[in-house]
Short mmCIF file of C-alpha atoms in Angstrom, two decimals:
data_model
loop_
_atom_site.label_atom_id
_atom_site.label_comp_id
_atom_site.label_asym_id
_atom_site.label_seq_id
_atom_site.Cartn_x
_atom_site.Cartn_y
_atom_site.Cartn_z
CA UNK C 1 -35.31 65.22 58.50
CA UNK C 2 -38.15 67.58 57.59
CA UNK C 3 -36.03 70.58 56.94
CA UNK C 4 -33.79 67.70 54.66
CA UNK C 5 -36.91 66.91 52.45
CA UNK C 6 -37.86 71.00 52.65
CA UNK C 7 -34.21 71.22 51.67
CA UNK C 8 -34.00 68.40 49.17
CA UNK C 9 -37.47 66.95 48.11
CA UNK C 10 -36.89 68.46 44.51
CA UNK C 11 -33.71 67.54 43.93
CA UNK C 12 -34.50 63.48 45.31
CA UNK C 13 -37.43 63.08 42.79
CA UNK C 14 -35.63 64.84 39.41
CA UNK C 15 -32.71 61.96 40.62
CA UNK C 16 -34.86 59.79 41.57
CA UNK C 17 -36.74 60.33 37.76
CA UNK C 18 -33.69 60.20 36.00
CA UNK C 19 -32.49 56.94 37.42
CA UNK C 20 -36.03 55.00 36.53
CA UNK C 21 -35.65 55.91 33.06
CA UNK C 22 -31.45 55.57 33.30
CA UNK C 23 -32.05 51.95 34.45
CA UNK C 24 -35.11 51.13 31.82
CA UNK C 25 -33.01 53.21 28.77
CA UNK C 26 -29.65 50.63 29.95
CA UNK C 27 -32.74 47.26 30.07
CA UNK C 28 -33.54 48.00 26.39
CA UNK C 29 -29.80 48.34 25.08
CA UNK C 30 -29.02 44.98 27.01
CA UNK C 31 -32.33 42.96 25.73
CA UNK C 32 -31.61 44.58 22.52
CA UNK C 33 -28.02 43.40 22.10
CA UNK C 34 -28.91 40.05 23.70
CA UNK C 35 -32.11 39.37 20.79
CA UNK C 36 -29.65 40.78 18.14
CA UNK C 37 -31.45 43.50 17.66
CA UNK C 38 -28.54 46.13 18.44
CA UNK C 39 -26.20 45.69 16.42
CA UNK C 40 -24.10 49.18 14.91
CA UNK C 41 -22.06 47.46 12.65
CA UNK C 42 -24.16 47.00 10.05
CA UNK C 43 -24.98 43.42 9.35
CA UNK C 44 -28.21 43.63 7.77
CA UNK C 45 -26.44 43.71 4.84
CA UNK C 46 -23.49 41.00 5.56
CA UNK C 47 -22.86 37.47 4.32
CA UNK C 48 -22.10 36.47 8.09
CA UNK C 49 -25.57 38.04 9.66
CA UNK C 50 -26.64 34.79 11.34
CA UNK C 51 -23.69 34.31 12.83
CA UNK C 52 -22.29 37.48 13.78
CA UNK C 53 -22.43 38.28 17.88
CA UNK C 54 -23.66 35.36 18.55
CA UNK C 55 -23.24 34.81 22.90
#
């Protein structure tokens, strides 16, 4: 086990950090989408913006 940690410890730490960053990025995208902040179609100028993307 010690040999494994010596050989792959740095790689494992980097992979965990990348996974954490990815988790928070996806979480923010989902939260923004649910709250209506993340609209790629330019809804701010749309006459139907209040009814667009309701889930």
